[in-house]
XYZ file of N, CA and C in Angstrom:
459
model
N 3.517 19.484 -14.480
C 3.696 18.084 -14.126
C 4.228 17.947 -12.691
N 4.998 18.958 -12.220
C 5.538 18.893 -10.865
C 4.421 18.868 -9.837
N 3.351 19.640 -10.085
C 2.221 19.633 -9.148
C 1.582 18.245 -9.086
N 1.470 17.585 -10.229
C 0.917 16.234 -10.266
C 1.799 15.283 -9.461
N 3.108 15.427 -9.625
C 4.062 14.616 -8.860
C 3.839 14.815 -7.363
N 3.711 16.064 -6.938
C 3.512 16.366 -5.512
C 2.196 15.772 -5.010
N 1.147 15.823 -5.821
C -0.149 15.257 -5.418
C -0.023 13.745 -5.236
N 0.632 13.077 -6.181
C 0.792 11.621 -6.097
C 1.649 11.244 -4.886
N 2.714 11.972 -4.634
C 3.562 11.687 -3.476
C 2.782 11.958 -2.190
N 1.986 13.013 -2.172
C 1.136 13.290 -1.009
C 0.162 12.130 -0.785
N -0.399 11.595 -1.876
C -1.295 10.440 -1.761
C -0.571 9.235 -1.160
N 0.685 9.012 -1.554
C 1.458 7.906 -0.986
C 1.707 8.150 0.503
N 1.949 9.387 0.883
C 2.106 9.716 2.296
C 0.825 9.469 3.075
N -0.306 9.865 2.472
C -1.607 9.617 3.109
C -1.858 8.115 3.224
N -1.468 7.373 2.209
C -1.594 5.916 2.262
C -0.733 5.355 3.392
N 0.452 5.930 3.577
C 1.320 5.521 4.672
C 0.672 5.754 6.026
N 0.027 6.905 6.191
C -0.683 7.197 7.450
C -1.816 6.197 7.648
N -2.572 5.929 6.586
C -3.665 4.956 6.661
C -3.140 3.585 7.076
N -1.997 3.183 6.511
C -1.414 1.879 6.851
C -0.934 1.851 8.303
N -0.392 2.961 8.784
C 0.030 3.021 10.187
C -1.164 2.879 11.128
N -2.233 3.616 10.847
C -3.442 3.521 11.673
C -4.022 2.109 11.592
N -4.063 1.556 10.387
C -4.583 0.196 10.200
C -3.756 -0.820 10.977
N -2.432 -0.636 10.990
C -1.573 -1.587 11.701
C -1.876 -1.584 13.191
N -2.123 -0.410 13.731
C -2.450 -0.315 15.159
C -3.792 -0.985 15.432
N -4.767 -0.730 14.558
C -6.083 -1.358 14.740
C -6.002 -2.878 14.630
N -5.274 -3.357 13.626
C -5.137 -4.806 13.455
C -4.437 -5.420 14.669
N -3.444 -4.722 15.182
C -2.713 -5.252 16.340
C -3.573 -5.265 17.604
N -4.419 -4.251 17.771
C -5.170 -4.115 19.021
C -6.507 -4.844 19.044
N -7.136 -4.996 17.887
C -8.459 -5.628 17.845
C -8.277 -7.148 17.818
N -8.924 -7.847 18.760
C -8.802 -9.318 18.775
C -9.334 -9.943 17.481
N -8.737 -11.064 17.100
C -9.105 -11.754 15.869
C -10.585 -12.117 15.854
N -11.110 -12.582 16.969
C -12.529 -12.967 17.010
C -13.440 -11.762 16.762
N -12.998 -10.565 17.180
C -13.777 -9.348 16.940
C -13.764 -8.986 15.457
N -12.608 -9.138 14.819
C -12.505 -8.866 13.378
C -13.435 -9.795 12.611
N -13.403 -11.084 12.945
C -14.265 -12.060 12.279
C -15.731 -11.735 12.525
N -16.080 -11.368 13.760
C -17.471 -11.021 14.083
C -17.922 -9.789 13.302
N -17.058 -8.787 13.157
C -17.401 -7.591 12.383
C -17.627 -7.934 10.912
N -16.746 -8.751 10.367
C -16.892 -9.161 8.961
C -18.191 -9.949 8.791
N -18.461 -10.859 9.702
C -19.714 -11.620 9.632
C -20.918 -10.682 9.666
N -20.873 -9.711 10.558
C -21.986 -8.756 10.695
C -22.218 -7.978 9.396
N -21.116 -7.486 8.788
C -21.256 -6.642 7.602
C -21.493 -7.420 6.306
N -21.210 -8.717 6.294
C -21.440 -9.496 5.071
C -22.685 -10.379 5.164
N -23.263 -10.493 6.350
C -24.377 -11.413 6.572
C -25.563 -11.150 5.643
N -26.041 -9.916 5.594
C -27.204 -9.596 4.761
C -26.919 -9.834 3.281
N -25.743 -9.388 2.834
C -25.397 -9.540 1.418
C -25.298 -11.013 1.035
N -24.688 -11.813 1.886
C -24.554 -13.237 1.586
C -25.895 -13.965 1.695
N -26.797 -13.475 2.543
C -28.129 -14.055 2.633
C -28.904 -13.787 1.340
N -28.802 -12.541 0.830
C -29.506 -12.160 -0.403
C -28.842 -12.723 -1.656
N -27.517 -12.798 -1.631
C -26.777 -13.289 -2.791
C -25.574 -14.092 -2.299
N -25.742 -15.389 -2.095
C -24.658 -16.226 -1.550
C -23.415 -16.271 -2.441
N -23.526 -15.836 -3.685
C -22.398 -15.858 -4.614
C -21.779 -14.479 -4.822
N -22.174 -13.497 -3.999
C -21.613 -12.149 -4.129
C -20.091 -12.222 -4.047
N -19.426 -11.725 -5.078
C -17.980 -11.864 -5.212
C -17.235 -11.225 -4.041
N -17.525 -9.966 -3.764
C -16.786 -9.236 -2.729
C -17.109 -9.787 -1.351
N -18.388 -9.921 -1.027
C -18.781 -10.399 0.303
C -18.230 -11.800 0.572
N -18.279 -12.662 -0.429
C -17.764 -14.025 -0.260
C -16.267 -14.019 0.017
N -15.525 -13.220 -0.749
C -14.080 -13.182 -0.569
C -13.683 -12.540 0.763
N -14.363 -11.474 1.147
C -14.062 -10.835 2.431
C -14.370 -11.797 3.573
N -15.512 -12.455 3.492
C -15.924 -13.410 4.521
C -14.921 -14.565 4.618
N -14.578 -15.156 3.486
C -13.641 -16.277 3.481
C -12.259 -15.864 3.976
N -11.831 -14.659 3.585
C -10.533 -14.167 4.023
C -10.502 -13.999 5.544
N -11.530 -13.382 6.102
C -11.573 -13.159 7.551
C -11.536 -14.473 8.317
N -12.219 -15.476 7.793
C -12.262 -16.764 8.483
C -10.991 -17.590 8.277
N -10.130 -17.160 7.367
C -8.892 -17.909 7.128
C -7.679 -17.292 7.832
N -7.870 -16.153 8.494
C -6.755 -15.475 9.157
C -6.359 -16.243 10.415
N -5.089 -16.501 10.540
C -4.572 -17.122 11.764
C -4.023 -16.012 12.653
N -3.737 -16.344 13.886
C -3.164 -15.357 14.795
C -1.814 -14.874 14.272
N -1.007 -15.789 13.746
C 0.281 -15.406 13.162
C 0.097 -14.520 11.940
N -0.932 -14.809 11.156
C -1.229 -13.986 9.986
C -1.647 -12.580 10.375
N -2.387 -12.480 11.460
C -2.824 -11.177 11.973
C -1.615 -10.372 12.434
N -0.703 -11.030 13.151
C 0.501 -10.346 13.621
C 1.379 -9.924 12.446
N 1.500 -10.784 11.436
C 2.275 -10.436 10.245
C 1.652 -9.229 9.551
N 0.325 -9.235 9.422
C -0.360 -8.122 8.755
C -0.111 -6.810 9.498
N -0.184 -6.843 10.827
C 0.040 -5.631 11.616
C 1.466 -5.117 11.417
N 2.453 -6.020 11.474
C 3.848 -5.631 11.297
C 4.093 -5.126 9.876
N 3.555 -5.831 8.888
C 3.718 -5.432 7.492
C 3.130 -4.046 7.256
N 1.904 -3.821 7.724
C 1.266 -2.517 7.542
C 2.059 -1.410 8.238
N 2.552 -1.709 9.434
C 3.324 -0.715 10.178
C 4.596 -0.328 9.427
N 5.382 -1.334 9.020
C 6.637 -1.060 8.317
C 6.386 -0.394 6.970
N 5.402 -0.884 6.250
C 5.054 -0.313 4.944
C 4.621 1.141 5.105
N 3.810 1.407 6.128
C 3.334 2.765 6.384
C 4.458 3.710 6.745
N 5.372 3.263 7.614
C 6.523 4.090 8.011
C 7.382 4.437 6.796
N 7.651 3.426 5.977
C 8.496 3.644 4.796
C 7.829 4.631 3.844
N 6.554 4.409 3.537
C 5.863 5.303 2.597
C 5.769 6.720 3.130
N 5.448 6.860 4.403
C 5.345 8.188 4.986
C 6.706 8.882 4.995
N 7.747 8.155 5.379
C 9.091 8.734 5.386
C 9.550 9.167 4.005
N 9.310 8.321 3.005
C 9.695 8.676 1.637
C 8.897 9.876 1.138
N 7.615 9.908 1.438
C 6.783 11.032 0.992
C 7.262 12.333 1.623
N 7.567 12.308 2.917
C 8.059 13.514 3.584
C 9.378 13.955 2.956
N 10.280 13.001 2.730
C 11.560 13.329 2.116
C 11.412 13.887 0.715
N 10.552 13.269 -0.087
C 10.358 13.741 -1.470
C 9.690 15.112 -1.497
N 8.696 15.312 -0.644
C 8.003 16.601 -0.627
C 8.891 17.717 -0.087
N 9.887 17.364 0.715
C 10.810 18.384 1.234
C 11.879 18.748 0.196
N 11.947 17.979 -0.891
C 12.854 18.309 -1.984
C 14.297 17.885 -1.762
N 14.544 17.021 -0.835
C 15.905 16.552 -0.578
C 16.345 15.639 -1.733
N 17.444 15.988 -2.395
C 17.881 15.253 -3.593
C 18.260 13.816 -3.296
N 18.856 13.538 -2.151
C 19.302 12.190 -1.832
C 18.134 11.227 -1.659
N 16.930 11.756 -1.428
C 15.770 10.889 -1.195
C 15.316 10.220 -2.496
N 15.513 10.885 -3.636
C 15.045 10.322 -4.911
C 15.620 8.930 -5.183
N 16.953 8.757 -5.176
C 17.472 7.398 -5.436
C 17.087 6.406 -4.334
N 17.048 6.869 -3.090
C 16.628 5.985 -2.001
C 15.188 5.536 -2.227
N 14.337 6.484 -2.599
C 12.926 6.165 -2.855
C 12.792 5.174 -4.009
N 13.579 5.365 -5.060
C 13.520 4.445 -6.203
C 13.921 3.033 -5.788
N 14.966 2.916 -4.985
C 15.426 1.593 -4.549
C 14.402 0.952 -3.615
N 13.953 1.701 -2.612
C 13.008 1.151 -1.629
C 11.686 0.785 -2.296
N 11.163 1.677 -3.128
C 9.898 1.378 -3.815
C 10.079 0.176 -4.745
N 11.226 0.083 -5.408
C 11.494 -1.066 -6.265
C 11.485 -2.365 -5.477
N 12.109 -2.357 -4.293
C 12.112 -3.554 -3.447
C 10.700 -3.900 -2.963
N 9.922 -2.880 -2.587
C 8.536 -3.125 -2.177
C 7.716 -3.712 -3.325
N 7.935 -3.201 -4.515
C 7.220 -3.709 -5.699
C 7.594 -5.174 -5.945
N 8.862 -5.494 -5.829
C 9.281 -6.894 -6.009
C 8.606 -7.805 -4.980
N 8.551 -7.349 -3.738
C 7.887 -8.150 -2.706
C 6.389 -8.283 -2.997
N 5.781 -7.197 -3.451
C 4.352 -7.246 -3.776
C 4.092 -8.201 -4.942
N 4.975 -8.203 -5.921
C 4.826 -9.136 -7.045
C 4.919 -10.572 -6.545
N 5.837 -10.829 -5.624
C 5.947 -12.154 -5.013
C 4.644 -12.532 -4.316
N 4.066 -11.594 -3.552
C 2.807 -11.856 -2.847
C 1.651 -12.073 -3.847
N 1.656 -11.336 -4.941
C 0.628 -11.528 -5.977
C 0.762 -12.927 -6.573
N 1.982 -13.333 -6.826
C 2.230 -14.655 -7.394
C 1.716 -15.743 -6.460
N 1.863 -15.553 -5.159
C 1.400 -16.543 -4.187
C -0.116 -16.535 -4.001
N -0.707 -15.331 -3.967
C -2.108 -15.211 -3.541
C -3.058 -14.625 -4.586
N -2.582 -14.196 -5.717
C -3.428 -13.706 -6.817
C -4.445 -12.653 -6.351
N -3.953 -11.603 -5.696
C -4.812 -10.553 -5.162
C -4.998 -9.422 -6.170
N -6.245 -9.154 -6.538
C -6.532 -8.049 -7.455
C -6.233 -6.704 -6.807
N -6.542 -6.577 -5.527
C -6.283 -5.330 -4.811
C -4.782 -5.041 -4.767
N -3.987 -6.051 -4.439
C -2.539 -5.868 -4.393
C -1.977 -5.620 -5.792
N -2.560 -6.229 -6.810
C -2.125 -5.981 -8.187
C -2.346 -4.518 -8.551
N -3.513 -3.991 -8.203
C -3.796 -2.577 -8.468
C -2.847 -1.662 -7.721
N -2.597 -1.963 -6.448
C -1.671 -1.154 -5.652
C -0.265 -1.209 -6.228
N 0.142 -2.378 -6.709
C 1.476 -2.537 -7.286
C 1.606 -1.753 -8.589
N 0.573 -1.774 -9.407
C 0.601 -0.984 -10.649
C 0.703 0.505 -10.329
N -0.030 0.949 -9.313
C 0.055 2.350 -8.895
C 1.466 2.662 -8.396
N 2.059 1.751 -7.629
C 3.420 1.954 -7.141
C 4.414 2.041 -8.304
N 4.207 1.248 -9.348
C 5.068 1.321 -10.536
C 4.959 2.706 -11.180
N 3.751 3.236 -11.234
C 3.539 4.578 -11.770
C 4.249 5.613 -10.897
N 4.176 5.446 -9.587
C 4.852 6.360 -8.660
C 6.361 6.301 -8.874
N 6.909 5.112 -9.059
C 8.349 4.973 -9.313
C 8.721 5.709 -10.601
N 7.893 5.570 -11.624
C 8.133 6.308 -12.871
C 8.169 7.807 -12.600
N 7.190 8.313 -11.842
C 7.144 9.753 -11.556
C 8.352 10.203 -10.734
N 8.754 9.386 -9.756
C 9.921 9.734 -8.937
C 11.167 9.790 -9.823
N 11.353 8.788 -10.673
C 12.500 8.766 -11.569
C 12.503 9.947 -12.523
N 11.343 10.263 -13.056
C 11.217 11.398 -13.980
C 11.562 12.698 -13.272
N 11.020 12.893 -12.093
C 11.282 14.119 -11.333
C 12.751 14.212 -10.932
N 13.351 13.083 -10.599
C 14.771 13.054 -10.244
C 15.628 13.497 -11.433
N 15.331 12.963 -12.612
C 16.089 13.348 -13.807
C 15.920 14.829 -14.114
N 14.712 15.346 -13.969
C 14.461 16.768 -14.224
C 15.225 17.625 -13.205
N 15.182 17.215 -11.936
C 15.884 17.969 -10.881
C 17.383 17.970 -11.123
N 17.938 16.824 -11.464
C 19.376 16.728 -11.726
C 19.767 17.563 -12.952
N 18.930 17.558 -13.992
C 19.221 18.342 -15.196
C 19.204 19.842 -14.875
N 18.260 20.277 -14.038
C 18.186 21.679 -13.631
C 19.460 22.086 -12.884
N 19.939 21.230 -12.032
C 21.129 21.542 -11.231
C 22.365 21.597 -12.133
N 22.473 20.667 -13.078
C 23.615 20.659 -14.002
C 23.624 21.906 -14.872
N 22.447 22.350 -15.283
C 22.359 23.503 -16.197
C 22.371 24.837 -15.476
N 22.354 24.814 -14.158
C 22.325 26.083 -13.404
C 23.690 26.700 -13.282
C-alpha cells in the first residue's frame, strides 16, 4: 500500500507542476488569443453538432472570462501548484512534520473547492475534489502507520 501512496503523491506533485506551467501560460497569453484558440478548436464540432456538451461549455466559458478572472485563474493555479508540489516533495521525502501540515492544507483546499463547486457546479472540480479527498485519506492513513511504527520501534 505504501507504493500506492507514493504513486498518488507523485501524481499530486505532477499535477502541481502542470498547474504551475498552466499559471504561467494563462498569465502570459492574452485573453483574446485564448478565446481565438478556443474558437478555432471548437468551431468544427459546434458546426457539426451545435449542442455538443463539451464544445459548448468550453466555448461559453472562454467567452465569459474577464481580464480579472484570467488574472485570478493564473494566481490560483500558481499558488495551488506551489502548495501541491511542496507537499508532494515533503511527503515523498518522508518528513514526519509534513503529514499533519499536508492534512490541514489539503483540507483547506478541499473546503475552498467545495465552495467553488457550490457557486459554479463544475463537474471537473467535483472530480478533482473527490480525488483530493482520497489523497487526504491516504495521507492520514500513512501518517497513522508511520506514527505506529515509530511508537513500536
